[in-house]
PDB file of C-alpha atoms in Angstrom:
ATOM      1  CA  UNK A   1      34.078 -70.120 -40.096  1.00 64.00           C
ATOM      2  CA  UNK A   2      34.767 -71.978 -36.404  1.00 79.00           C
ATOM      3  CA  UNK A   3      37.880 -71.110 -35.426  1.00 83.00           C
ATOM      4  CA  UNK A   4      40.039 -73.208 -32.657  1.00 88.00           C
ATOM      5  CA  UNK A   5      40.019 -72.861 -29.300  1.00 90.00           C
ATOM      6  CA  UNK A   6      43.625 -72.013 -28.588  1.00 90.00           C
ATOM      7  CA  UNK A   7      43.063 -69.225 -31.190  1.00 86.00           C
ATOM      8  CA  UNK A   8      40.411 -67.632 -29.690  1.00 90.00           C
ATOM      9  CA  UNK A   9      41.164 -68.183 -26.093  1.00 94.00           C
ATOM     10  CA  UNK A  10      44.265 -65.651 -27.697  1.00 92.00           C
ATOM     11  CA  UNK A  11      41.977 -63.222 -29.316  1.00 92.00           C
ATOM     12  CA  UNK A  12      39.495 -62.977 -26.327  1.00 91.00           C
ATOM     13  CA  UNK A  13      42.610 -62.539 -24.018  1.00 94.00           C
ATOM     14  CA  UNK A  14      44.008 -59.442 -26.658  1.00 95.00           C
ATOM     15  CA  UNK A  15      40.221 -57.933 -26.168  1.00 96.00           C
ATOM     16  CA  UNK A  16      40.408 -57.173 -22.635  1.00 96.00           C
ATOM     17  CA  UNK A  17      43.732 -55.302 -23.285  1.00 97.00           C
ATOM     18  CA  UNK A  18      42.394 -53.298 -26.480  1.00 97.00           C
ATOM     19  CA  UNK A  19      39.397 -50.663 -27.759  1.00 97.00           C
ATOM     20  CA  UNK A  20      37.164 -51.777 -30.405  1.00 98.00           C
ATOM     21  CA  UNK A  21      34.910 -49.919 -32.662  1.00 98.00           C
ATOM     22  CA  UNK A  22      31.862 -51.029 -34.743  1.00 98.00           C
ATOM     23  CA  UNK A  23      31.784 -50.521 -38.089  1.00 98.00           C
ATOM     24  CA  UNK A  24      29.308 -47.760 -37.868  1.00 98.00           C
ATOM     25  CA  UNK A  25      31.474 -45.805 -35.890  1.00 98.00           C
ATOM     26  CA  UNK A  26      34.251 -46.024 -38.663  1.00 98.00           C
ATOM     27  CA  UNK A  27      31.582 -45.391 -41.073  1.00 98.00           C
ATOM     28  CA  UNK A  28      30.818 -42.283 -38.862  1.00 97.00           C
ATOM     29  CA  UNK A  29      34.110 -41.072 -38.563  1.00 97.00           C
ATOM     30  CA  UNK A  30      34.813 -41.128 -42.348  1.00 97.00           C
ATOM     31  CA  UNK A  31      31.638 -39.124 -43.273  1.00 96.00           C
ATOM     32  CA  UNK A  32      32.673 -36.514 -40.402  1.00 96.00           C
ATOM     33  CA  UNK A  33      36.415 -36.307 -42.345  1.00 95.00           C
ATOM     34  CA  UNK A  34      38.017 -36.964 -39.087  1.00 96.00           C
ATOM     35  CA  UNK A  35      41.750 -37.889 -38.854  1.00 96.00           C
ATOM     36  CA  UNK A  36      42.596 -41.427 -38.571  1.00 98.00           C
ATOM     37  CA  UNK A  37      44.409 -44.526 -40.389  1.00 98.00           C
ATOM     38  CA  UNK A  38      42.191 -47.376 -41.422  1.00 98.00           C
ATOM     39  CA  UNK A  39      44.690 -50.183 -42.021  1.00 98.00           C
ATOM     40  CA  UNK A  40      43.534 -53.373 -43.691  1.00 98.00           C
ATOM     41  CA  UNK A  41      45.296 -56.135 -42.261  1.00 98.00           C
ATOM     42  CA  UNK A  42      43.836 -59.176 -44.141  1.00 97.00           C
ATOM     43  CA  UNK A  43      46.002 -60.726 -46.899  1.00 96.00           C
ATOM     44  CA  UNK A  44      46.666 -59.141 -50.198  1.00 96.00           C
ATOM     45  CA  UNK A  45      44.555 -61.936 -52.080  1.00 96.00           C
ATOM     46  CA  UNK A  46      41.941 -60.442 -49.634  1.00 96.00           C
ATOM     47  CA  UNK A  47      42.533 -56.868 -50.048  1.00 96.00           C
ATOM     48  CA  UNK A  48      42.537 -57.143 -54.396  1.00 96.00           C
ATOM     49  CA  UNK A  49      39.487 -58.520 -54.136  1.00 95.00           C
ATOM     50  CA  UNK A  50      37.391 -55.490 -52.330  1.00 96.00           C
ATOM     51  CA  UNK A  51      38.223 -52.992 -49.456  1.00 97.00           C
ATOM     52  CA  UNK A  52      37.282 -50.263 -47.118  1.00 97.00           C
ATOM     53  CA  UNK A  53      37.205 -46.942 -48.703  1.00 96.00           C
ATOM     54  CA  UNK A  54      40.372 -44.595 -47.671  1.00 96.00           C
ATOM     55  CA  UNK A  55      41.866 -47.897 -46.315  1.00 98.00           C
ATOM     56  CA  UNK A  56      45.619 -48.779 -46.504  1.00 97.00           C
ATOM     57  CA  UNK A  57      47.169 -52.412 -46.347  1.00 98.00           C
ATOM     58  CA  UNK A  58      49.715 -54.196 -44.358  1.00 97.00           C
ATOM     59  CA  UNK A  59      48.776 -57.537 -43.775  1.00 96.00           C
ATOM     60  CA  UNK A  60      48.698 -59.392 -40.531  1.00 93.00           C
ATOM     61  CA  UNK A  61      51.956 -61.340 -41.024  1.00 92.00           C
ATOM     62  CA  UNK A  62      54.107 -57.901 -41.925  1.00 96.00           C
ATOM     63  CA  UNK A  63      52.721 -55.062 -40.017  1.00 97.00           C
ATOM     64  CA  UNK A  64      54.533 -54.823 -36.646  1.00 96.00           C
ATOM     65  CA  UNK A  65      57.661 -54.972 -39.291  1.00 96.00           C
ATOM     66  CA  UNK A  66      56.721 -51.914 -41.382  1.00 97.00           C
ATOM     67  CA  UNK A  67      54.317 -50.230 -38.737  1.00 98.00           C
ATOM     68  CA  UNK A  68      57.177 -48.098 -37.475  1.00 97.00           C
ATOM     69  CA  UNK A  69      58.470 -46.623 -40.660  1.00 97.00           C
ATOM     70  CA  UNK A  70      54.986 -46.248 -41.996  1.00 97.00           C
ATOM     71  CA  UNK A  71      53.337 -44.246 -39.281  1.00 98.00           C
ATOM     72  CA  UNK A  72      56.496 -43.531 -37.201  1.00 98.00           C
ATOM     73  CA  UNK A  73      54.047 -41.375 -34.809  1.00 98.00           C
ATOM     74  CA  UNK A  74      52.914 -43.439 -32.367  1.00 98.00           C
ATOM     75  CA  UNK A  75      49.956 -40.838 -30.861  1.00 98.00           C
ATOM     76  CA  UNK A  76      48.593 -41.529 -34.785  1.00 98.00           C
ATOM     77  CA  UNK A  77      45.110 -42.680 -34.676  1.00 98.00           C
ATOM     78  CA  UNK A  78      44.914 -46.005 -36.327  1.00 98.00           C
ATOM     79  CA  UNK A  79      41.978 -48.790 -36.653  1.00 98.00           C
ATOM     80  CA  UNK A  80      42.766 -51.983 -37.759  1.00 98.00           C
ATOM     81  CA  UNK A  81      40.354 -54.089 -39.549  1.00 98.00           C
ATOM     82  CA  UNK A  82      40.287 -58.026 -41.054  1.00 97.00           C
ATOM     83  CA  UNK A  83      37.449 -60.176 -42.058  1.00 96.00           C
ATOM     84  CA  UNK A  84      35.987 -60.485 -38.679  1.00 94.00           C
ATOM     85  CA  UNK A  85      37.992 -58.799 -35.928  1.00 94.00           C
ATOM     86  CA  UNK A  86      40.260 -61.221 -34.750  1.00 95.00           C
ATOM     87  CA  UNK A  87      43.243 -60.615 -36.346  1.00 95.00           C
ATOM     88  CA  UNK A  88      42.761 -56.931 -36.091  1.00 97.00           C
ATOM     89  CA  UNK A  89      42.318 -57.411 -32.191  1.00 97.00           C
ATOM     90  CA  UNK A  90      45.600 -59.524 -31.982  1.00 97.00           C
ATOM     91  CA  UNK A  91      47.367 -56.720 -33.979  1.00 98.00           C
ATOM     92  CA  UNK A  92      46.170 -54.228 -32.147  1.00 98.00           C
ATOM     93  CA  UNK A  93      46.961 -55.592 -28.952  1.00 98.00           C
ATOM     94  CA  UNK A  94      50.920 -56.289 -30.530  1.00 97.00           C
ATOM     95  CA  UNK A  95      50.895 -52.469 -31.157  1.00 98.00           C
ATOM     96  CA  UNK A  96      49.920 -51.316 -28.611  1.00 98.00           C
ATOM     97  CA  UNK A  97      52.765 -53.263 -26.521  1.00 97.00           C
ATOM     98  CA  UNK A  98      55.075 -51.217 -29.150  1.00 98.00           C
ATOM     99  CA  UNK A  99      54.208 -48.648 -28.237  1.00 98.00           C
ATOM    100  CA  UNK A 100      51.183 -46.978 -30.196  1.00 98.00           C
ATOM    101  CA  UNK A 101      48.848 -45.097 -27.934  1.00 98.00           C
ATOM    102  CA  UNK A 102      45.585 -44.797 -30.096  1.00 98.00           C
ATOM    103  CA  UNK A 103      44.972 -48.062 -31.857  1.00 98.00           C
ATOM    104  CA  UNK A 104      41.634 -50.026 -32.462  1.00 98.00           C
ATOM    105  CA  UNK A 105      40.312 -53.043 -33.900  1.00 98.00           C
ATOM    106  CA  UNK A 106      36.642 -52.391 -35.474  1.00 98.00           C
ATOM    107  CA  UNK A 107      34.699 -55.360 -34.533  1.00 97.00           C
ATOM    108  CA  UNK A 108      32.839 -57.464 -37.233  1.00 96.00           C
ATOM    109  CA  UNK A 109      35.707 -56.588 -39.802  1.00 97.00           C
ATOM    110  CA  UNK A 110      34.847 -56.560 -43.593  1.00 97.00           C
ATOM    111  CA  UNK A 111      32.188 -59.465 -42.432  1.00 96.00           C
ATOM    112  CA  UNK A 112      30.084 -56.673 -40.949  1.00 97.00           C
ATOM    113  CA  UNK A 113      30.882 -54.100 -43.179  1.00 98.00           C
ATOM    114  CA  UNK A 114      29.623 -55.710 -46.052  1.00 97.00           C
ATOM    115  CA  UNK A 115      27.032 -56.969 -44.243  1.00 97.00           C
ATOM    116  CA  UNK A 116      26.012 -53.211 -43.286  1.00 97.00           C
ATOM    117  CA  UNK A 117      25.743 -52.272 -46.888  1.00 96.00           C
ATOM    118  CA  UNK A 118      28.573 -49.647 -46.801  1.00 97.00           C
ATOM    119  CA  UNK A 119      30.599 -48.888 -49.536  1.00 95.00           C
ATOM    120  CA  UNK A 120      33.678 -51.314 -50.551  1.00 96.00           C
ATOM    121  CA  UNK A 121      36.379 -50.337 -53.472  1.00 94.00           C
ATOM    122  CA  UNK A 122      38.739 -52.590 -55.668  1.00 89.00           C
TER     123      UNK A 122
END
């Protein structure tokens, strides 16, 4: 899907300000059991239909409204993913200017995911 330029001028601008992972290093980091929250920030219709294993979801539109009293730590480790990383990037960059310290986007989103051949859940 070709997205506008006006929306990705804003993504690539959110980018330079954030960290993003690949997939395989989410991948990695659930095999190794280590201690993170993988939101899923793509909308519900999205999220009923198949999602990352061990993943949570607050979509796009509603999570810098319930981000506070979910994970009211903001030293939590937390990567965001979406279809294909943009909306994750943009949300990540809005959390980090509320304050969360160890937020990513993981690059790719479900696109790469699935296209990886890892696991997905309903």
């Amino acid at each position: 899907m070709a997205h506008a330029a006006g929306i990705m001028a804003l993504v690539d601008d959110a980018k330079q300000r954030i960290q993003e992972v690949s997939v395989t290093d989410v991948k990695d980091m659930q095999e190794q059991q280590k201690d993170f929250i993988l939101i899923d920030t793509r909308e519900e219709s999205e999220w009923n239909m198949h999602h990352l294993p061990q993943a949570s979801h607050m979509s796009r539109g509603v999570l810098e409204f319930k981000i506070e009293q979910a994970i009211p730590n903001k030293d939590t480790d937390i990567i965001l993913y979406c279809g294909g990383g943009y909306r994750s990037a943009l949300a990540a960059d809005n959390l980090q200017k509320m304050g969360y310290k160890n937020v990513a986007s993981m690059a790719g989103g479900y696109r790469d995911w699935q296209q990886a051949g890892y696991e997905l859940t309903s």
